[in-house]
Amino acid sequence: MSKPIIALVGRPNVGKSTLFNRLTRSRDAIVADYPGLTRDRQYGTGRVGSQPYIVVDTGGLSGETEGVDPLMAGQVRAALDEADAVLFLVDGRQGILPADEVIANYVRLFDKPVHVLVNKAEGYDHDLAKSEFFQLGMGEPLAISSAHGDNVEKAINDVLAEIPEKEHEDEFELDDHPGVRVAVIGRPNVGKSTLINRMIGEERVVAFDMPGTTRDSIFVPFERDGEPYTLIDTAGVRRRKNIKEKIEKFSIVKAMEAMDQSHVVILVIDGSEGLTDQDLTLLGLAIESGRGLVLAVNKWDNLTSYQREQVKNELERRLQFAEYAKQHLISALHGSGVGDLFKTVQMVYKAAFKKVSTSDLNRVLEQAVHEHQPPLVAGRRVKLRYAHLGGLNPPRVIVHGNQVDKLSESYTRYLVGVFRKAFKWVGTPITIEYKANENPFEGRKSKTKTERKMNEREKADALMRKRKKKKKVQKKRIQ
């Protein structure tokens, strides 16, 4: 199912960023700024129960300069175009301002469901805080506090309840698409379409295009070396001779949803331009999606020896956080290196779904702890007792122990490296979750040395009284 898209609009400093972080549960790894292309637009994902959604933060809009400032004409228009619903934030403490009315009039032009949220209403009478915002003519406002969470859950539930289901969402199931599902993502003009055509073969006709569950994405089944694949293309499959526009339409929403539908993600990078901020943002999204990852550095044949060395050094320096991802130096135009991509895709796919027995996991965990002990916390050693597999794609390892919540990120990275090497989990992220063993003495108040002595004295006195009582009973019997 395609995720509903909710856009946040409003003046600066009305609390949009705070609400964005609350709706996405502060998943900073998926929050991204796109310099140049999308300017201040930010994307994040959230979930209410089993319902996922995408939130788009449009940044602050002044509403000045004849009513529509450049930001409104640019990033806000793009966000409102792709949104299914709009959350319009206003400041309950400042009251309604002319800029709010200008923004409201502009939002109306897009004919999207709009919910007015009167923010910063904590400590105020909610009916009073929202009363003057009725004049915006957008239905009954809802008083919230994005900082404290007041009414935020109600707001998102109200929005999701009004968003209609996608017309195409029941046309097929993902299981209908055989083999490894591969999403090819990348910035505009990095050679993504050329690579896609090279992967499926130029002789393939566009008759294989099918409507997908993602917005404007296309699912393309094909075979290579007897292995079935399904390519998820967010730009549309086209013959090279039919590609007239050099700059492809770019949508981060389509990229995010394509990654959700895939098993393996191929991120295409333009070697002639080096690693850009947009490349790093897409890479962060791919890692956050939990899918297997392959990096394809394209246009390698156009680089000089000096340029190639520079690019290699830059990749090594800036991609340390994604060092598990396999890198391929390719030329999509001439086909060099493309065949090796398929071998890596198969290897990454198998690694992401590789099952490991509990006994093997514990053997590796025991060896890892023996070679590198967990740190001391308040004089006590963190103990890792046992582990088991909690899920696949990506592999998820559940580790049980004592004081595991005190473990540092560096030790977790150490364990990830050990597991990756032992079980050949290549090209896929690995998640480690810790669970603390229940402490039977938890909740009991620890006693001081003085208190322990007093208890011992009380026990001794009780024993003495018991003995005296016993002697009195014996004397009575004798008499």
Coordinates of C-alpha atoms in Angstrom, one line a residue:
M1 CA 0.0 0.0 0.0
S2 CA 1.2 3.5 -0.9
K3 CA 1.8 5.5 2.3
P4 CA -0.3 8.6 2.8
I5 CA 1.7 11.8 2.4
I6 CA 1.0 14.6 4.9
A7 CA 2.4 18.1 4.3
L8 CA 3.1 20.6 7.2
V9 CA 2.7 24.3 6.3
G10 CA 2.7 27.5 8.3
R11 CA 4.6 30.6 9.3
P12 CA 8.1 30.4 10.8
N13 CA 8.3 29.5 14.5
V14 CA 4.9 28.0 14.8
G15 CA 6.3 24.6 15.9
K16 CA 6.4 22.7 12.6
S17 CA 9.8 21.2 13.2
T18 CA 8.8 20.1 16.7
L19 CA 5.6 18.5 15.3
F20 CA 7.6 16.9 12.5
N21 CA 9.9 15.3 15.0
R22 CA 7.0 14.0 17.1
L23 CA 5.1 12.6 14.2
T24 CA 8.3 10.8 12.9
R25 CA 9.3 9.9 16.5
S26 CA 12.6 11.8 16.0
R27 CA 13.9 9.4 13.4
D28 CA 16.7 11.7 12.5
A29 CA 18.3 9.3 10.1
I30 CA 15.4 9.7 7.7
V31 CA 15.1 13.4 8.1
A32 CA 16.9 15.1 5.2
D33 CA 17.6 18.5 3.8
Y34 CA 18.1 18.7 0.0
P35 CA 20.2 21.7 -0.9
G36 CA 19.3 23.2 -4.3
L37 CA 16.7 20.7 -5.4
T38 CA 14.1 20.8 -2.7
R39 CA 15.7 23.5 -0.5
D40 CA 14.2 23.3 3.0
R41 CA 11.8 20.5 2.4
Q42 CA 12.2 17.6 4.8
Y43 CA 10.8 14.1 4.7
G44 CA 10.2 11.6 7.4
T45 CA 8.1 8.5 8.1
G46 CA 5.8 7.7 11.0
R47 CA 3.3 5.1 12.1
V48 CA 0.0 5.0 14.0
G49 CA -0.7 1.3 14.9
S50 CA -0.3 -0.6 11.6
Q51 CA -0.8 2.5 9.4
P52 CA 2.5 4.1 8.1
Y53 CA 2.6 7.6 6.6
I54 CA 5.1 10.1 5.2
V55 CA 5.4 13.6 6.6
V56 CA 6.8 16.5 4.6
D57 CA 8.0 19.6 6.5
T58 CA 8.0 22.7 4.1
G59 CA 9.9 25.1 6.3
G60 CA 8.7 28.5 7.4
L61 CA 6.6 30.7 5.1
S62 CA 6.5 34.4 5.7
G63 CA 3.4 35.1 3.5
E64 CA 4.9 38.5 2.6
T65 CA 6.0 40.0 -0.7
E66 CA 2.6 40.3 -2.4
G67 CA 1.2 37.3 -0.5
V68 CA 3.3 34.5 -2.1
D69 CA 7.0 34.4 -1.3
P70 CA 9.6 32.4 -3.3
L71 CA 9.6 29.5 -0.8
M72 CA 5.8 29.2 -1.1
A73 CA 6.0 29.2 -4.9
G74 CA 8.7 26.6 -4.8
Q75 CA 9.0 24.0 -2.1
V76 CA 5.5 24.4 -0.8
R77 CA 3.9 24.0 -4.2
A78 CA 5.9 20.8 -4.7
A79 CA 4.9 19.5 -1.2
L80 CA 1.2 20.3 -1.7
D81 CA 1.2 18.7 -5.2
E82 CA 2.3 15.4 -3.8
A83 CA 0.4 15.5 -0.5
D84 CA -2.8 13.7 0.3
A85 CA -3.6 16.0 3.2
V86 CA -2.3 19.2 4.8
L87 CA -1.6 20.1 8.4
F88 CA -1.8 23.9 8.6
L89 CA -0.1 25.1 11.8
V90 CA -0.8 28.4 13.5
D91 CA 0.4 30.0 16.8
G92 CA -2.3 30.0 19.5
R93 CA -0.4 32.5 21.6
Q94 CA 0.1 35.1 18.9
G95 CA -3.4 34.7 17.4
I96 CA -4.3 35.0 13.8
L97 CA -2.0 37.1 11.6
P98 CA -2.4 38.4 8.1
A99 CA 0.3 36.0 6.9
D100 CA -1.9 33.1 8.2
E101 CA -4.7 34.3 6.0
V102 CA -2.4 34.6 2.9
I103 CA -1.1 31.0 3.4
A104 CA -4.7 29.7 3.9
N105 CA -5.8 31.3 0.6
Y106 CA -2.8 29.7 -1.2
V107 CA -3.4 26.2 0.3
R108 CA -7.0 26.3 -0.8
L109 CA -5.9 26.4 -4.4
F110 CA -4.7 22.8 -4.2
D111 CA -8.0 21.3 -3.2
K112 CA -6.5 19.1 -0.5
P113 CA -8.0 18.2 2.9
V114 CA -6.7 20.8 5.3
H115 CA -6.6 20.5 9.1
V116 CA -5.9 23.7 11.1
L117 CA -3.8 23.0 14.2
V118 CA -3.6 25.7 16.8
N119 CA -0.2 25.0 18.3
K120 CA 1.4 26.1 21.7
A121 CA -2.0 25.7 23.4
E122 CA -0.6 24.1 26.5
G123 CA -1.7 25.9 29.7
Y124 CA -4.5 27.7 27.7
D125 CA -8.2 27.1 27.5
H126 CA -8.4 25.2 24.2
D127 CA -11.8 26.6 23.2
L128 CA -10.5 30.1 23.7
A129 CA -7.2 29.4 21.9
K130 CA -8.8 28.2 18.7
S131 CA -11.8 30.5 18.6
E132 CA -10.5 33.2 16.3
F133 CA -9.1 30.7 13.8
F134 CA -12.5 29.7 12.7
Q135 CA -12.5 32.8 10.4
L136 CA -9.9 31.0 8.2
G137 CA -12.9 29.0 6.9
M138 CA -11.2 25.6 7.0
G139 CA -13.4 23.8 9.5
E140 CA -13.0 23.4 13.2
P141 CA -9.4 24.0 14.3
L142 CA -7.8 21.6 16.8
A143 CA -5.7 23.0 19.7
I144 CA -2.5 21.0 20.2
S145 CA 0.9 21.2 21.7
S146 CA 3.6 19.8 19.5
A147 CA 6.2 20.2 22.3
H148 CA 4.1 18.2 24.9
G149 CA 2.2 16.0 22.5
D150 CA -1.3 17.3 23.5
N151 CA -3.9 16.2 20.9
V152 CA -1.1 15.3 18.4
E153 CA -2.3 11.7 18.2
K154 CA -5.9 12.8 17.6
A155 CA -4.7 15.1 14.9
I156 CA -2.9 12.4 12.9
N157 CA -5.8 10.0 13.4
D158 CA -8.2 12.5 12.1
V159 CA -6.1 13.1 9.1
L160 CA -5.5 9.4 8.2
A161 CA -9.3 8.7 8.7
E162 CA -10.1 11.3 5.9
I163 CA -7.5 10.2 3.4
P164 CA -9.2 8.0 0.7
E165 CA -7.6 4.7 -0.2
K166 CA -5.4 4.6 -3.2
E167 CA -7.4 3.4 -6.3
H168 CA -4.7 1.0 -7.4
E169 CA -3.6 -0.4 -4.1
D170 CA -5.5 -3.7 -4.5
E171 CA -4.5 -4.4 -8.1
F172 CA -1.8 -6.9 -7.1
E173 CA 0.2 -8.1 -4.3
L174 CA 4.0 -7.9 -4.0
D175 CA 4.2 -11.6 -4.1
D176 CA 3.0 -11.5 -7.7
H177 CA 6.4 -10.2 -8.6
P178 CA 9.0 -13.0 -8.9
G179 CA 12.6 -13.1 -7.9
V180 CA 14.7 -10.4 -6.4
R181 CA 13.0 -7.0 -6.3
V182 CA 15.6 -4.3 -7.1
A183 CA 15.0 -0.6 -6.7
V184 CA 17.3 1.7 -8.7
I185 CA 17.5 5.2 -7.1
G186 CA 19.7 8.2 -7.7
R187 CA 19.8 11.9 -8.3
P188 CA 18.7 13.3 -11.7
N189 CA 21.1 12.9 -14.5
V190 CA 23.4 10.4 -12.9
G191 CA 22.7 7.8 -15.6
K192 CA 20.0 5.9 -13.8
S193 CA 17.7 5.5 -16.8
T194 CA 20.7 4.4 -18.9
L195 CA 21.6 1.8 -16.3
I196 CA 18.0 0.6 -16.1
N197 CA 17.8 0.1 -19.9
R198 CA 21.2 -1.7 -19.8
M199 CA 20.0 -4.0 -17.0
I200 CA 16.8 -5.1 -18.7
G201 CA 18.2 -5.1 -22.3
E202 CA 17.5 -2.4 -24.9
E203 CA 15.5 -4.9 -27.0
R204 CA 12.9 -5.2 -24.3
V205 CA 9.7 -3.4 -25.1
V206 CA 7.7 -1.1 -22.9
A207 CA 4.9 -3.6 -22.9
F208 CA 6.3 -5.0 -19.6
D209 CA 5.4 -1.8 -17.8
M210 CA 2.8 -2.3 -15.1
P211 CA 1.2 0.1 -12.7
G212 CA 2.8 -0.2 -9.2
T213 CA 1.7 0.4 -5.7
T214 CA 4.1 3.3 -5.4
R215 CA 3.3 6.6 -6.9
D216 CA 4.3 6.5 -10.6
S217 CA 6.7 3.6 -10.0
I218 CA 6.9 0.8 -12.5
F219 CA 7.5 -2.9 -11.8
V220 CA 9.4 -4.6 -14.6
P221 CA 9.9 -8.4 -14.5
F222 CA 12.9 -9.8 -16.4
E223 CA 15.4 -12.6 -16.3
R224 CA 19.2 -12.7 -16.4
D225 CA 21.2 -15.9 -16.5
G226 CA 18.1 -17.9 -15.7
E227 CA 17.5 -15.8 -12.5
P228 CA 14.2 -13.9 -12.2
Y229 CA 14.2 -10.2 -11.1
T230 CA 11.7 -7.5 -10.7
L231 CA 13.0 -4.0 -11.3
I232 CA 11.3 -1.1 -9.5
D233 CA 11.9 1.9 -11.6
T234 CA 10.8 5.3 -10.2
A235 CA 11.7 7.2 -13.4
G236 CA 9.8 5.0 -15.9
V237 CA 11.4 2.5 -18.3
R238 CA 12.2 4.1 -21.7
R239 CA 14.2 3.2 -24.7
R240 CA 17.3 5.4 -24.9
K241 CA 16.3 6.8 -28.2
N242 CA 13.0 8.0 -26.6
I243 CA 14.7 9.8 -23.7
K244 CA 14.5 13.4 -24.8
E245 CA 14.9 15.1 -21.4
K246 CA 18.3 14.9 -19.9
I247 CA 17.1 15.8 -16.4
E248 CA 14.8 13.1 -15.0
K249 CA 11.9 14.0 -12.7
F250 CA 13.0 13.5 -9.2
S251 CA 10.7 12.6 -6.3
I252 CA 12.1 11.6 -2.9
V253 CA 8.7 10.1 -2.0
K254 CA 8.8 7.7 -5.0
A255 CA 12.4 6.7 -4.0
M256 CA 11.3 6.0 -0.4
E257 CA 8.3 3.9 -1.4
A258 CA 10.4 2.0 -4.0
M259 CA 12.9 1.1 -1.3
D260 CA 10.1 -0.1 0.9
Q261 CA 8.9 -2.4 -1.9
S262 CA 12.3 -3.8 -2.7
H263 CA 14.7 -6.4 -1.4
V264 CA 17.9 -4.7 -2.7
V265 CA 18.6 -1.1 -3.5
I266 CA 21.1 0.1 -6.1
L267 CA 22.1 3.7 -5.5
V268 CA 23.6 5.2 -8.6
I269 CA 26.3 7.9 -8.1
D270 CA 27.8 10.1 -10.8
G271 CA 31.5 9.5 -10.7
S272 CA 32.3 12.7 -12.7
E273 CA 30.6 14.8 -10.0
G274 CA 31.8 13.0 -7.0
L275 CA 29.7 12.4 -3.8
T276 CA 27.1 15.2 -3.3
D277 CA 24.8 16.0 -0.4
Q278 CA 21.9 14.6 -2.2
D279 CA 23.7 11.3 -2.7
L280 CA 24.4 11.1 1.0
T281 CA 20.8 11.9 1.8
L282 CA 19.6 9.1 -0.5
L283 CA 22.2 6.8 1.0
G284 CA 20.8 7.6 4.5
L285 CA 17.3 6.8 3.4
A286 CA 18.4 3.5 1.9
I287 CA 20.2 2.5 5.1
E288 CA 17.1 3.6 7.2
S289 CA 14.9 1.4 5.0
G290 CA 16.9 -1.6 6.1
R291 CA 17.2 -3.1 2.6
G292 CA 20.4 -4.6 1.1
L293 CA 22.5 -1.9 -0.5
V294 CA 24.8 -1.7 -3.6
L295 CA 26.6 1.4 -4.7
A296 CA 27.1 1.9 -8.4
V297 CA 29.6 4.6 -9.3
N298 CA 28.7 5.5 -12.9
K299 CA 30.5 7.2 -15.8
W300 CA 33.8 5.7 -14.6
D301 CA 35.1 5.4 -18.1
N302 CA 35.0 9.2 -18.5
L303 CA 37.4 9.8 -15.6
T304 CA 41.1 10.3 -15.8
S305 CA 43.4 8.3 -13.5
Y306 CA 43.8 11.3 -11.2
Q307 CA 40.0 11.8 -11.0
R308 CA 39.5 8.1 -10.3
E309 CA 41.9 8.2 -7.4
Q310 CA 40.2 11.3 -6.0
V311 CA 36.8 9.7 -6.2
K312 CA 38.0 6.5 -4.5
N313 CA 39.6 8.6 -1.6
E314 CA 36.4 10.6 -1.2
L315 CA 34.2 7.4 -1.1
E316 CA 36.5 5.8 1.4
R317 CA 36.5 9.0 3.6
R318 CA 32.8 9.9 3.5
L319 CA 31.1 6.5 3.4
Q320 CA 32.6 4.9 6.5
F321 CA 29.1 4.7 8.0
A322 CA 28.1 2.5 5.0
E323 CA 31.2 0.5 4.6
Y324 CA 29.2 -2.7 4.5
A325 CA 27.8 -1.7 1.1
K326 CA 29.5 -3.2 -2.0
Q327 CA 30.8 -0.6 -4.4
H328 CA 30.9 -1.1 -8.2
L329 CA 32.7 1.2 -10.7
I330 CA 30.6 1.0 -13.9
S331 CA 29.8 2.6 -17.2
A332 CA 26.0 2.2 -17.8
L333 CA 26.5 3.6 -21.3
H334 CA 29.0 1.0 -22.4
G335 CA 27.9 -1.8 -20.1
S336 CA 31.3 -2.3 -18.3
G337 CA 30.8 -3.6 -14.8
V338 CA 27.0 -3.9 -15.1
G339 CA 27.2 -7.7 -15.2
D340 CA 29.0 -7.8 -11.8
L341 CA 26.1 -5.8 -10.3
F342 CA 23.8 -8.8 -10.7
K343 CA 26.3 -11.1 -8.9
T344 CA 26.4 -8.7 -6.0
V345 CA 22.6 -8.2 -5.9
Q346 CA 22.2 -12.0 -5.6
M347 CA 24.8 -12.2 -2.9
V348 CA 23.2 -9.3 -0.9
Y349 CA 19.7 -10.8 -1.3
K350 CA 20.8 -14.2 0.0
A351 CA 22.7 -12.6 2.9
A352 CA 19.6 -10.5 3.9
F353 CA 17.5 -13.7 4.1
K354 CA 20.1 -16.0 5.5
K355 CA 18.9 -17.9 8.6
V356 CA 21.3 -18.6 11.4
S357 CA 20.7 -21.1 14.2
T358 CA 20.5 -19.9 17.8
S359 CA 23.4 -22.2 18.8
D360 CA 25.7 -20.7 16.1
L361 CA 24.7 -17.2 17.2
N362 CA 25.5 -17.9 20.8
R363 CA 28.8 -19.5 19.9
V364 CA 29.9 -16.4 18.0
L365 CA 28.6 -14.1 20.8
E366 CA 30.6 -16.1 23.4
Q367 CA 33.7 -15.8 21.3
A368 CA 33.2 -12.1 20.7
V369 CA 32.8 -11.5 24.5
H370 CA 35.8 -13.6 25.2
E371 CA 38.0 -11.6 22.8
H372 CA 36.6 -8.2 23.8
Q373 CA 34.8 -7.9 27.1
P374 CA 31.9 -5.4 27.5
P375 CA 32.8 -2.4 29.6
L376 CA 32.5 -1.9 33.3
V377 CA 29.5 0.1 34.5
A378 CA 29.7 1.4 38.1
G379 CA 32.2 -1.3 38.9
R380 CA 30.1 -4.1 37.4
R381 CA 30.7 -5.9 34.1
V382 CA 27.9 -5.8 31.6
K383 CA 27.0 -9.5 30.9
L384 CA 25.7 -10.7 27.6
R385 CA 24.1 -14.1 28.3
Y386 CA 22.6 -15.4 25.0
A387 CA 21.3 -14.3 21.6
H388 CA 18.7 -15.4 19.0
L389 CA 17.6 -14.3 15.6
G390 CA 14.6 -11.9 15.7
G391 CA 14.0 -11.3 12.0
L392 CA 15.4 -11.1 8.4
N393 CA 15.9 -8.5 5.7
P394 CA 17.6 -7.0 7.5
P395 CA 19.0 -9.6 10.0
R396 CA 17.9 -8.7 13.5
V397 CA 19.8 -10.2 16.5
I398 CA 18.2 -10.1 19.9
V399 CA 20.8 -10.1 22.7
H400 CA 19.8 -10.8 26.3
G401 CA 21.9 -9.8 29.3
N402 CA 22.3 -7.6 32.4
Q403 CA 22.8 -3.8 32.2
V404 CA 22.6 -4.1 28.4
D405 CA 21.1 -0.6 28.2
K406 CA 24.5 0.7 29.4
L407 CA 26.4 -0.6 26.3
S408 CA 28.0 2.0 24.1
E409 CA 27.5 2.4 20.4
S410 CA 31.1 1.4 19.8
Y411 CA 30.6 -2.0 21.4
T412 CA 27.4 -2.5 19.3
R413 CA 29.4 -1.7 16.2
Y414 CA 32.0 -4.2 17.3
L415 CA 29.3 -6.9 17.6
V416 CA 27.8 -6.0 14.2
G417 CA 31.2 -6.5 12.7
V418 CA 31.7 -9.8 14.4
F419 CA 28.3 -11.2 13.3
R420 CA 28.8 -9.8 9.7
K421 CA 32.1 -11.6 9.3
A422 CA 31.0 -14.8 11.0
F423 CA 27.8 -15.3 9.0
K424 CA 28.8 -13.4 5.8
W425 CA 26.0 -10.9 6.1
V426 CA 27.4 -8.8 3.3
G427 CA 25.7 -5.7 1.8
T428 CA 22.9 -5.7 4.4
P429 CA 22.5 -3.6 7.5
I430 CA 22.4 -5.6 10.8
T431 CA 20.2 -4.6 13.7
I432 CA 21.1 -5.6 17.3
E433 CA 18.4 -5.2 19.9
Y434 CA 19.2 -5.6 23.6
K435 CA 16.8 -7.1 26.2
A436 CA 17.6 -6.9 29.9
N437 CA 17.1 -10.0 32.0
E438 CA 14.6 -9.6 34.8
N439 CA 16.2 -8.9 38.2
P440 CA 14.4 -10.7 41.0
F441 CA 15.7 -8.1 43.5
E442 CA 14.7 -5.1 41.4
G443 CA 12.5 -2.8 43.3
R444 CA 13.8 -3.9 46.7
K445 CA 15.3 -1.1 48.6
S446 CA 19.0 -1.7 49.3
K447 CA 19.8 -1.6 53.0
T448 CA 22.7 0.4 54.6
K449 CA 25.3 -1.2 56.8
T450 CA 23.6 0.3 59.9
E451 CA 20.2 -1.0 58.8
R452 CA 21.7 -4.5 58.4
K453 CA 23.2 -4.4 61.9
M454 CA 19.8 -3.3 63.3
N455 CA 18.1 -6.2 61.6
E456 CA 20.7 -8.7 63.0
R457 CA 20.2 -7.2 66.5
E458 CA 16.4 -7.6 66.2
K459 CA 16.8 -11.2 65.1
A460 CA 19.0 -11.9 68.0
D461 CA 16.6 -10.3 70.4
A462 CA 13.7 -12.3 69.0
L463 CA 15.7 -15.5 69.3
M464 CA 16.5 -14.6 73.0
R465 CA 12.8 -14.0 73.7
K466 CA 11.9 -17.3 72.1
R467 CA 14.4 -19.2 74.3
K468 CA 13.2 -17.5 77.5
K469 CA 9.7 -18.3 76.7
K470 CA 10.7 -21.9 76.1
K471 CA 12.4 -22.1 79.5
K472 CA 9.3 -20.8 81.3
V473 CA 7.2 -23.5 79.6
Q474 CA 9.6 -26.2 80.7
K475 CA 9.6 -24.9 84.4
K476 CA 5.8 -25.0 84.5
R477 CA 5.8 -28.6 83.3
I478 CA 8.4 -29.6 86.0
Q479 CA 6.3 -27.9 88.7

